[in-house]
């Protein structure tokens, strides 16, 4: 069985060519984890039910409702897009699913595992790429990737081979992987972030604005790679983005968040039909965004509702 | 399971080693600064022509260097990751917090030993005629080990501060380390301190560890005669390490409730 991010020695070696042959790439075992093999074929990759999250910013202020009774369901192998203005709660929702925030209300399941009760199992199944490529900047991409590999229990020798393969597929030459990350461009760093997530063979990949700030070429490369990952690794993906063309291209289903609430959800074409039929507008995702968020992209100035005070 | 956790622990050792290697210029500068500080203090003993005072100051300087290096590496477990922006990724990884801290502690101790050995060598070069004929090596080693473990618990508690207070936590850690230096009798007997500060002295493991090392190295006192220094260290180690782990878990939960794992700045 060919896959990346192997954890045992009995698996055959991975070659870089595997990633160049997506159609023949057999889905890997970790992407369909043994403990998550669905008895019920309808078991979703991600189930979010009635999730609510509040933050208190400042001691005497009223709590801010960051996520308000959000529910969504991502089928295995699907790409679920989340659109919304800055401050709408997209990143907070991703952090809740990642286990980086506790839920105030509701529940989240990943392949049938409750994120609170089965924390370690869920952690093995997911990984995340955020808008800021966060690394130990003085360390090299390989040092950063091997650190992640060890944390996820991967064999370092195998992880090194796999890291080379993934980075090469993302256009990062072998000679670059031992230089400090800080010497790389923003686009390159974001590719390394994607490689770090992919190295652990996540069954559920959480992509939080992975192409924000990238130049057009890098953006297209990353988008193509996301499509390839979906095809070749049986991964289920949650994608938040401000790029509506990207959402249209990559997502099977899209939720629009506004002020922490889901205000619309359907397939991209379904949403476009909705604005055309109900609002008499041209069927574009741009009009979907404007209609359901109640503001234009230019008005997006606020950060996510999470507290960003220092203490 | 245990093997996985140990391997994951090693991830932190390897990463910290790589960080030391990549920041070698700063590590070297810090080593020179520490050696210069230890020598400066020791020369006070030379000026007064008092060999015992010289040894007392040297032991304080060397052993405090070790404890402070161990303390810093452990206490900065969170603040370093917050600074680099990697904290959320590390917290998402499928490793227990005890595994995380074990790796930090292991590297802290190894790094502390290497750092302190370098300073010790500098001392030997500057003071080659120092006589340690009556030293009891077993006592010294015993208090090194006991002091290390009792200090780990306090360092773990200090590591929590940057989880609870995003920016000021690191500053609080620094203040805590400074207070420990002041009250632990590193360079003078705690009896010279005001009464209320002596109460704090008795709460610091460094007080007992440094006293034990001094008495073993200078007076050659066997470890069996130093139970008054041993039992506080044992109690602090046994109580503070599990308490530190528990408190770390609570602090992590609080940070997840309030959104304080998020990168700021």
Coordinates of C-alpha atoms in Angstrom, one line a residue:
Chain A
X1 CA 0.0 0.0 0.0
X2 CA 1.5 3.3 -1.0
X3 CA 1.0 6.3 1.1
X4 CA 2.8 9.1 2.8
X5 CA 3.4 9.5 6.5
X6 CA 3.8 5.8 7.3
X7 CA 4.2 4.7 10.8
X8 CA 5.5 1.2 10.5
X9 CA 8.5 -0.4 8.9
X10 CA 6.5 -3.1 7.0
X11 CA 5.1 -0.6 4.5
X12 CA 6.9 -0.3 1.2
X13 CA 8.9 2.8 0.6
X14 CA 7.4 5.9 -0.9
X15 CA 8.7 7.5 -4.0
X16 CA 8.2 11.0 -5.1
X17 CA 6.6 9.7 -8.3
X18 CA 3.6 8.5 -6.3
X19 CA 2.6 12.0 -5.7
X20 CA 2.8 12.7 -9.4
X21 CA 0.4 9.9 -10.2
X22 CA -2.7 10.8 -8.4
X23 CA -5.1 8.6 -10.3
X24 CA -3.2 5.5 -9.3
X25 CA -2.5 6.5 -5.8
X26 CA -4.2 4.0 -3.5
X27 CA -5.8 5.8 -0.5
X28 CA -3.6 5.3 2.5
X29 CA -4.5 3.4 5.7
X30 CA -4.2 6.3 8.0
X31 CA -6.6 8.3 5.9
X32 CA -9.2 5.7 6.8
X33 CA -8.1 4.9 10.3
X34 CA -8.7 1.5 11.7
X35 CA -10.5 2.8 14.7
X36 CA -12.7 4.9 12.5
X37 CA -13.7 2.3 10.0
X38 CA -17.4 3.1 9.7
X39 CA -19.8 0.3 10.7
X40 CA -22.3 2.7 9.4
X41 CA -21.3 3.7 5.9
X42 CA -22.9 7.1 6.5
X43 CA -20.5 8.0 9.3
X44 CA -19.3 11.5 8.4
X45 CA -15.7 12.7 8.4
X46 CA -16.8 15.7 10.5
X47 CA -20.0 16.3 12.4
X48 CA -20.5 19.6 14.1
X49 CA -23.8 19.9 16.0
X50 CA -25.2 22.9 17.7
X51 CA -21.8 24.3 18.6
X52 CA -21.6 27.6 20.4
X53 CA -18.6 29.5 21.7
X54 CA -18.4 32.7 23.7
X55 CA -15.4 34.8 24.6
X56 CA -15.0 37.3 27.4
X57 CA -12.7 40.2 26.3
X58 CA -12.0 42.2 29.4
X59 CA -13.2 41.4 32.9
X60 CA -16.3 43.5 33.1
X61 CA -17.5 43.2 29.5
X62 CA -20.3 41.0 28.2
X63 CA -19.2 37.8 26.5
X64 CA -18.9 37.9 22.8
X65 CA -20.8 35.2 20.9
X66 CA -18.1 34.0 18.4
X67 CA -19.9 30.9 17.2
X68 CA -23.7 30.6 17.5
X69 CA -25.3 27.2 17.3
X70 CA -23.4 26.1 14.2
X71 CA -24.0 22.7 12.7
X72 CA -22.4 21.1 9.6
X73 CA -21.6 17.7 8.2
X74 CA -18.7 16.8 6.0
X75 CA -18.9 13.4 4.2
X76 CA -15.8 11.4 3.9
X77 CA -13.7 12.5 0.9
X78 CA -15.5 15.8 0.6
X79 CA -14.2 19.3 0.7
X80 CA -16.4 21.6 2.8
X81 CA -15.9 25.3 2.3
X82 CA -16.6 28.0 4.9
X83 CA -17.0 31.5 3.7
X84 CA -17.5 34.6 5.7
X85 CA -16.1 38.0 6.4
X86 CA -13.2 38.5 8.8
X87 CA -14.6 38.2 12.3
X88 CA -17.4 35.9 11.2
X89 CA -16.0 33.0 13.2
X90 CA -14.3 30.9 10.5
X91 CA -11.0 30.5 12.3
X92 CA -12.7 30.1 15.6
X93 CA -14.7 27.2 14.2
X94 CA -11.5 25.6 12.8
X95 CA -9.9 26.0 16.3
X96 CA -12.9 24.4 17.9
X97 CA -12.7 21.4 15.6
X98 CA -8.9 21.3 16.1
X99 CA -9.4 21.0 19.9
X100 CA -7.6 24.3 20.5
X101 CA -10.7 25.8 22.0
X102 CA -13.3 24.1 24.2
X103 CA -16.9 24.0 23.2
X104 CA -19.4 25.9 25.4
X105 CA -22.3 24.0 23.8
X106 CA -22.8 21.3 21.2
X107 CA -20.6 18.5 20.1
X108 CA -18.0 17.8 17.4
X109 CA -17.2 14.3 16.1
X110 CA -14.4 13.3 13.7
X111 CA -15.0 9.9 12.1
X112 CA -17.4 9.2 14.9
X113 CA -15.0 10.2 17.7
X114 CA -16.0 12.9 20.1
X115 CA -13.3 15.5 20.2
X116 CA -13.5 15.9 24.0
X117 CA -13.8 12.2 25.0
X118 CA -11.5 10.7 22.4
X119 CA -9.0 13.6 22.3
X120 CA -5.9 11.6 21.4
X121 CA -7.6 9.5 18.7
X122 CA -9.0 12.7 17.1
X123 CA -5.6 14.4 17.3
X124 CA -4.1 11.6 15.3
X125 CA -6.8 12.0 12.6
X126 CA -6.5 15.7 12.0
X127 CA -4.1 18.3 11.0
X128 CA -4.3 22.0 10.2
X129 CA -2.8 24.6 8.0
X130 CA -3.4 28.1 9.1
X131 CA -3.1 31.4 7.4
X132 CA 0.2 32.2 9.1
X133 CA 2.8 29.6 8.3
X134 CA 4.0 29.1 11.9
X135 CA 7.4 27.5 12.2
X136 CA 10.6 27.6 14.3
X137 CA 12.0 30.2 11.8
X138 CA 15.6 29.4 12.5
X139 CA 15.1 25.7 11.9
X140 CA 15.1 24.3 8.5
X141 CA 11.9 22.9 6.8
X142 CA 13.3 19.4 7.4
X143 CA 13.9 20.0 11.1
X144 CA 10.5 21.4 11.5
X145 CA 8.9 18.6 9.6
X146 CA 10.8 15.9 11.5
X147 CA 9.8 17.5 14.8
X148 CA 6.1 17.2 13.7
X149 CA 6.7 13.6 12.4
X150 CA 8.1 12.5 15.7
X151 CA 5.2 14.0 17.6
X152 CA 2.8 12.0 15.4
X153 CA 4.8 8.8 16.0
X154 CA 6.2 8.5 12.5
X155 CA 9.5 6.8 11.9
X156 CA 12.0 9.6 11.3
X157 CA 13.8 7.8 8.5
X158 CA 10.6 7.2 6.6
X159 CA 9.3 10.7 7.4
X160 CA 12.5 12.2 6.0
X161 CA 11.9 10.4 2.6
X162 CA 8.3 11.3 2.6
X163 CA 9.1 14.9 3.5
X164 CA 11.5 15.1 0.5
X165 CA 8.8 13.7 -1.8
X166 CA 6.0 16.0 -0.6
X167 CA 8.3 19.1 -0.7
X168 CA 9.6 18.2 -4.1
X169 CA 6.0 17.8 -5.3
X170 CA 5.3 21.3 -3.9
X171 CA 8.2 22.7 -5.9
X172 CA 10.7 22.9 -3.0
X173 CA 14.1 21.5 -4.1
X174 CA 16.1 19.2 -1.9
X175 CA 18.9 21.7 -1.6
X176 CA 16.5 24.2 0.1
X177 CA 15.2 21.9 2.8
X178 CA 18.2 22.3 5.1
X179 CA 18.3 26.1 5.2
X180 CA 16.4 28.1 7.8
X181 CA 12.7 28.6 7.1
X182 CA 13.2 32.4 7.7
X183 CA 15.2 32.5 4.4
X184 CA 12.2 31.3 2.4
X185 CA 9.5 33.4 0.8
X186 CA 6.0 33.6 2.3
X187 CA 4.7 31.3 -0.4
X188 CA 7.4 28.7 0.2
X189 CA 6.7 28.8 3.9
X190 CA 3.1 28.1 3.3
X191 CA 4.0 25.1 1.1
X192 CA 6.1 23.8 3.9
X193 CA 3.2 24.3 6.2
X194 CA 1.0 22.2 3.9
X195 CA 3.8 19.6 3.7
X196 CA 3.9 19.4 7.5
X197 CA 0.2 18.8 7.7
X198 CA 0.3 16.2 4.9
X199 CA 3.2 14.3 6.4
X200 CA 1.1 13.0 9.2
X201 CA -1.5 11.7 6.7
X202 CA -4.5 13.4 8.3
X203 CA -7.9 11.8 7.6
X204 CA -9.4 15.3 8.2
X205 CA -7.4 18.2 6.9
X206 CA -8.3 21.7 8.2
X207 CA -7.2 24.4 5.8
X208 CA -7.7 27.9 7.3
X209 CA -7.1 30.3 4.5
X210 CA -4.1 28.4 3.1
X211 CA -3.7 30.6 0.1
X212 CA -4.2 34.0 1.6
X213 CA -1.2 36.3 0.9
X214 CA 0.2 34.0 -1.8
X215 CA 1.1 35.2 -5.3
X216 CA -1.1 34.0 -8.1
X217 CA 1.3 31.2 -9.2
X218 CA 1.8 29.9 -5.7
X219 CA -2.0 30.1 -5.1
X220 CA -2.7 28.0 -8.1
X221 CA 0.0 25.5 -7.2
X222 CA -1.4 25.1 -3.7
X223 CA -5.0 24.8 -5.0
X224 CA -3.8 22.1 -7.5
X225 CA -2.1 20.3 -4.6
X226 CA -5.2 20.4 -2.5
X227 CA -7.2 18.8 -5.3
X228 CA -4.5 16.2 -5.7
X229 CA -4.5 15.4 -2.0
X230 CA -8.2 14.9 -2.1
X231 CA -8.0 12.6 -5.0
X232 CA -5.0 10.6 -3.9
X233 CA -5.3 10.4 -0.1
X234 CA -8.9 9.9 0.6
X235 CA -8.6 13.0 2.8
X236 CA -11.7 15.0 3.9
X237 CA -11.0 18.7 3.9
X238 CA -12.5 21.8 5.6
X239 CA -11.4 24.9 3.8
X240 CA -11.9 28.5 4.9
X241 CA -11.1 31.1 2.3
X242 CA -11.8 34.6 1.1
X243 CA -11.0 33.5 -2.5
X244 CA -14.4 32.8 -4.0
X245 CA -13.0 31.3 -7.2
X246 CA -11.0 28.9 -5.0
X247 CA -14.1 27.9 -3.1
X248 CA -16.0 27.4 -6.3
X249 CA -13.2 25.3 -7.7
X250 CA -12.4 23.1 -4.7
X251 CA -15.6 22.7 -2.5
X252 CA -18.4 20.3 -2.8
X253 CA -20.4 22.2 -0.2
X254 CA -20.2 25.6 1.3
X255 CA -21.4 27.2 4.5
X256 CA -21.6 31.0 4.7
X257 CA -20.9 32.3 8.2
X258 CA -22.0 35.7 9.4
X259 CA -21.6 36.9 13.0
X260 CA -20.9 33.3 14.1
X261 CA -24.0 31.8 12.5
X262 CA -24.5 29.7 9.4
X263 CA -26.6 31.9 7.2
X264 CA -26.6 29.7 4.0
X265 CA -25.4 26.3 3.1
X266 CA -25.5 24.3 -0.1
X267 CA -23.3 23.3 -3.0
X268 CA -21.5 26.1 -4.8
X269 CA -24.0 25.8 -7.7
X270 CA -26.9 25.5 -5.2
X271 CA -25.9 28.8 -3.5
X272 CA -25.6 30.5 -6.8
X273 CA -29.0 29.3 -7.8
X274 CA -30.3 30.6 -4.5
X275 CA -29.2 34.2 -5.0
X276 CA -30.5 34.1 -8.6
X277 CA -33.9 32.7 -7.7
X278 CA -34.5 34.4 -4.4
X279 CA -32.7 37.7 -4.9
X280 CA -32.8 38.1 -8.6
X281 CA -29.0 38.5 -8.8
X282 CA -26.4 37.1 -11.2
X283 CA -25.5 33.6 -10.0
X284 CA -22.0 34.1 -8.7
X285 CA -20.4 33.3 -5.4
X286 CA -19.5 37.0 -5.1
X287 CA -23.2 37.8 -5.0
X288 CA -23.8 34.9 -2.5
X289 CA -21.1 36.4 -0.2
X290 CA -22.5 39.9 -0.5
X291 CA -26.1 38.8 0.0
X292 CA -25.5 36.6 3.0
X293 CA -22.8 38.5 4.8
X294 CA -24.5 41.8 4.3
X295 CA -21.3 43.6 3.4
X296 CA -18.7 43.7 0.7
X297 CA -15.3 42.1 0.8
X298 CA -13.8 45.6 1.1
X299 CA -15.6 46.0 4.5
X300 CA -13.7 43.1 6.0
X301 CA -11.5 44.8 8.5
X302 CA -12.2 43.1 11.8
X303 CA -10.2 40.1 13.0
X304 CA -11.9 37.0 14.3
X305 CA -13.9 37.5 17.5
X306 CA -11.3 35.6 19.6
X307 CA -9.6 37.7 22.2
X308 CA -6.4 39.2 21.1
X309 CA -5.7 41.2 24.1
X310 CA -2.3 40.5 25.6
X311 CA -3.4 39.2 29.0
Chain B
X1 CA 2.3 3.3 24.3
X2 CA 5.3 4.1 26.6
X3 CA 7.7 3.7 23.7
X4 CA 5.6 6.2 21.6
X5 CA 5.6 8.7 24.5
X6 CA 9.3 8.4 25.0
X7 CA 9.9 8.8 21.2
X8 CA 7.6 11.8 21.3
X9 CA 9.6 13.2 24.3
X10 CA 12.7 12.8 22.3
X11 CA 11.1 15.1 19.6
X12 CA 11.4 18.0 22.1
X13 CA 15.0 17.1 23.0
X14 CA 16.0 17.0 19.3
X15 CA 14.1 20.2 18.5
X16 CA 15.6 22.1 21.5
X17 CA 19.1 20.8 20.4
X18 CA 18.4 22.1 16.9
X19 CA 17.3 25.4 18.3
X20 CA 20.5 25.7 20.4
X21 CA 22.6 24.8 17.3
X22 CA 20.8 27.4 15.1
X23 CA 21.1 30.0 17.8
X24 CA 24.7 29.1 18.7
X25 CA 25.8 32.7 18.6
X26 CA 23.4 33.6 21.4
X27 CA 24.2 30.5 23.3
X28 CA 27.9 31.3 23.1
X29 CA 27.2 34.9 24.2
X30 CA 25.2 33.7 27.1
X31 CA 27.9 31.2 28.1
X32 CA 30.5 34.0 28.1
X33 CA 28.2 36.2 30.1
X34 CA 27.6 33.5 32.7
X35 CA 31.3 32.6 33.0
X36 CA 32.2 36.3 33.4
X37 CA 29.5 36.7 36.1
X38 CA 30.7 33.6 38.0
X39 CA 34.3 34.8 37.8
X40 CA 33.5 38.3 38.8
X41 CA 31.7 37.1 41.9
X42 CA 34.5 34.7 42.8
X43 CA 37.2 37.5 42.6
X44 CA 35.5 39.1 45.6
X45 CA 36.7 36.1 47.6
X46 CA 40.2 36.5 46.1
X47 CA 40.2 40.2 47.0
X48 CA 39.4 39.4 50.6
X49 CA 42.0 36.7 50.7
X50 CA 39.6 34.2 52.1
X51 CA 39.8 30.7 50.4
X52 CA 36.6 29.5 52.1
X53 CA 34.7 32.6 50.9
X54 CA 36.1 32.0 47.4
X55 CA 34.8 28.5 47.4
X56 CA 31.5 29.5 48.8
X57 CA 31.0 32.1 46.1
X58 CA 32.2 29.7 43.4
X59 CA 29.8 26.9 44.4
X60 CA 27.0 29.4 44.5
X61 CA 27.8 30.8 41.1
X62 CA 28.3 27.4 39.4
X63 CA 25.3 25.7 40.9
X64 CA 23.0 28.6 40.5
X65 CA 24.1 28.7 36.9
X66 CA 23.0 25.1 36.5
X67 CA 19.7 25.6 38.3
X68 CA 18.8 28.8 36.4
X69 CA 19.6 27.2 33.0
X70 CA 17.4 24.2 33.9
X71 CA 14.7 26.6 35.2
X72 CA 14.8 28.7 32.0
X73 CA 14.6 25.9 29.5
X74 CA 11.6 24.4 31.3
X75 CA 9.9 27.6 32.2
X76 CA 10.2 28.8 28.6
X77 CA 8.5 25.7 27.2
X78 CA 5.4 27.7 26.3
X79 CA 6.8 31.1 25.8
X80 CA 9.3 30.0 23.2
X81 CA 6.5 28.4 21.2
X82 CA 4.3 31.3 21.6
X83 CA 7.0 33.6 20.3
X84 CA 7.6 31.4 17.3
X85 CA 3.9 30.9 16.7
X86 CA 4.0 27.1 16.9
X87 CA 2.2 26.7 20.1
X88 CA -1.2 25.7 18.5
X89 CA 0.5 23.1 16.4
X90 CA 2.3 21.5 19.3
X91 CA -0.9 21.5 21.4
X92 CA -2.7 19.8 18.5
X93 CA -0.2 17.0 18.3
X94 CA -1.2 13.6 19.8
X95 CA 1.2 13.8 22.8
X96 CA 0.4 14.0 26.5
X97 CA 1.5 17.1 28.3
X98 CA 3.6 15.0 30.6
X99 CA 5.5 13.7 27.5
X100 CA 6.0 17.3 26.3
X101 CA 7.3 18.4 29.7
X102 CA 9.5 15.3 30.0
X103 CA 11.3 16.2 26.8
X104 CA 11.8 19.8 27.9
X105 CA 13.1 18.6 31.3
X106 CA 15.5 16.1 29.8
X107 CA 17.0 18.6 27.4
X108 CA 17.2 21.3 30.2
X109 CA 19.2 19.0 32.4
X110 CA 21.6 17.9 29.7
X111 CA 22.1 21.5 28.5
X112 CA 22.5 22.7 32.0
X113 CA 25.2 20.2 32.7
X114 CA 27.1 21.1 29.5
X115 CA 26.8 24.8 30.2
X116 CA 27.9 24.4 33.8
X117 CA 30.8 22.2 32.9
X118 CA 32.1 24.9 30.6
X119 CA 31.9 27.4 33.5
X120 CA 33.6 25.0 35.8
X121 CA 36.5 24.6 33.4
X122 CA 36.8 28.4 33.2
X123 CA 37.0 28.5 37.0
X124 CA 39.7 25.8 37.0
X125 CA 41.7 27.8 34.5
X126 CA 41.5 31.0 36.7
X127 CA 41.9 29.3 40.0
X128 CA 44.2 26.3 39.4
X129 CA 45.5 26.2 43.0
X130 CA 42.1 25.7 44.6
X131 CA 42.3 22.8 47.1
X132 CA 39.3 20.5 47.3
X133 CA 41.0 17.7 49.2
X134 CA 38.2 17.2 51.7
X135 CA 35.4 17.2 49.1
X136 CA 32.8 14.4 49.3
X137 CA 31.8 13.7 45.6
X138 CA 28.9 11.5 46.6
X139 CA 27.3 14.4 48.5
X140 CA 27.9 16.8 45.7
X141 CA 26.3 14.4 43.1
X142 CA 23.4 13.6 45.4
X143 CA 22.5 17.2 45.9
X144 CA 23.0 17.9 42.2
X145 CA 20.4 15.3 41.4
X146 CA 18.0 16.2 44.2
X147 CA 18.3 19.9 43.5
X148 CA 17.5 19.3 39.8
X149 CA 14.3 17.3 40.4
X150 CA 13.0 19.6 43.1
X151 CA 13.6 22.6 40.8
X152 CA 11.7 20.9 38.0
X153 CA 8.4 21.3 39.8
X154 CA 8.8 25.0 40.3
X155 CA 10.0 25.4 36.7
X156 CA 6.8 23.6 35.5
X157 CA 4.7 25.9 37.6
X158 CA 6.6 28.9 36.1
X159 CA 6.0 27.5 32.6
X160 CA 2.2 27.8 33.2
X161 CA 2.4 31.6 33.5
X162 CA 2.8 32.2 29.7
X163 CA -0.2 30.0 29.2
X164 CA -2.3 32.1 31.5
X165 CA -0.9 35.5 30.6
X166 CA 0.0 35.8 27.0
X167 CA 2.7 38.4 27.2
X168 CA 3.3 39.1 30.9
X169 CA 3.7 35.4 31.6
X170 CA 7.2 35.4 30.4
X171 CA 8.0 38.5 32.4
X172 CA 6.5 36.9 35.5
X173 CA 8.7 33.9 35.0
X174 CA 11.8 36.1 34.9
X175 CA 10.7 37.8 38.1
X176 CA 10.2 34.5 39.9
X177 CA 13.7 33.4 38.9
X178 CA 15.1 36.6 40.2
X179 CA 13.3 36.2 43.6
X180 CA 14.7 32.6 43.8
X181 CA 18.2 34.0 43.3
X182 CA 17.7 36.6 46.0
X183 CA 16.3 34.4 48.7
X184 CA 18.1 31.1 48.2
X185 CA 21.5 31.9 49.8
X186 CA 23.3 31.6 46.5
X187 CA 26.1 34.0 47.5
X188 CA 25.5 34.7 51.2
X189 CA 23.9 32.8 54.2
X190 CA 20.1 33.2 54.3
X191 CA 20.5 34.4 57.9
X192 CA 21.6 37.9 56.6
X193 CA 18.2 38.4 55.0
X194 CA 15.3 40.1 56.7
X195 CA 13.0 37.7 58.6
X196 CA 10.2 37.7 56.1
X197 CA 12.6 36.9 53.3
X198 CA 14.0 34.0 55.3
X199 CA 10.5 32.5 55.2
X200 CA 10.7 32.6 51.4
X201 CA 14.2 31.1 51.6
X202 CA 12.8 28.0 53.2
X203 CA 10.3 27.6 50.4
X204 CA 13.0 27.6 47.7
X205 CA 14.6 24.2 46.8
X206 CA 17.8 26.1 45.8
X207 CA 18.4 27.0 49.4
X208 CA 18.8 23.3 50.4
X209 CA 20.5 22.2 47.2
X210 CA 23.2 24.8 47.3
X211 CA 23.8 24.3 51.0
X212 CA 24.2 20.6 50.5
X213 CA 26.6 21.0 47.6
X214 CA 28.7 23.5 49.6
X215 CA 28.9 21.3 52.7
X216 CA 29.8 18.3 50.6
X217 CA 32.4 20.1 48.5
X218 CA 34.0 22.4 51.1
X219 CA 33.6 20.5 54.3
X220 CA 33.4 17.0 53.0
X221 CA 30.2 16.2 54.9
X222 CA 28.7 12.8 54.0
X223 CA 25.3 12.9 52.5
X224 CA 23.9 10.8 55.4
X225 CA 24.5 13.7 57.7
X226 CA 22.6 16.2 55.6
X227 CA 19.1 14.9 56.2
X228 CA 17.9 18.5 57.1
X229 CA 18.7 19.5 53.5
X230 CA 17.6 16.2 51.9
X231 CA 14.0 15.9 53.1
X232 CA 12.8 19.3 52.0
X233 CA 14.2 18.6 48.5
X234 CA 12.5 15.2 48.4
X235 CA 9.2 16.6 49.6
X236 CA 9.4 19.4 47.1
X237 CA 10.2 17.1 44.2
X238 CA 7.5 14.6 45.1
X239 CA 4.9 17.2 45.7
X240 CA 5.8 19.9 43.1
X241 CA 6.3 17.7 40.0
X242 CA 2.9 16.0 40.1
X243 CA 1.3 19.3 41.2
X244 CA 3.1 21.1 38.3
X245 CA 1.8 18.5 35.8
X246 CA -1.7 18.8 37.2
X247 CA -1.6 22.6 37.2
X248 CA -0.2 22.6 33.7
X249 CA -3.2 20.6 32.5
X250 CA -5.6 23.0 34.3
X251 CA -3.9 26.0 32.7
X252 CA -4.1 24.4 29.3
X253 CA -7.8 23.8 29.7
X254 CA -8.2 27.5 30.8
X255 CA -6.2 28.6 27.8
X256 CA -8.5 26.6 25.5
X257 CA -11.6 28.0 27.2
X258 CA -10.5 31.6 26.8
X259 CA -8.7 31.4 23.5
X260 CA -5.2 32.1 24.9
X261 CA -3.4 29.5 22.8
X262 CA -3.9 31.7 19.8
X263 CA -0.8 33.5 18.5
X264 CA -0.7 37.2 19.5
X265 CA 1.8 39.5 17.9

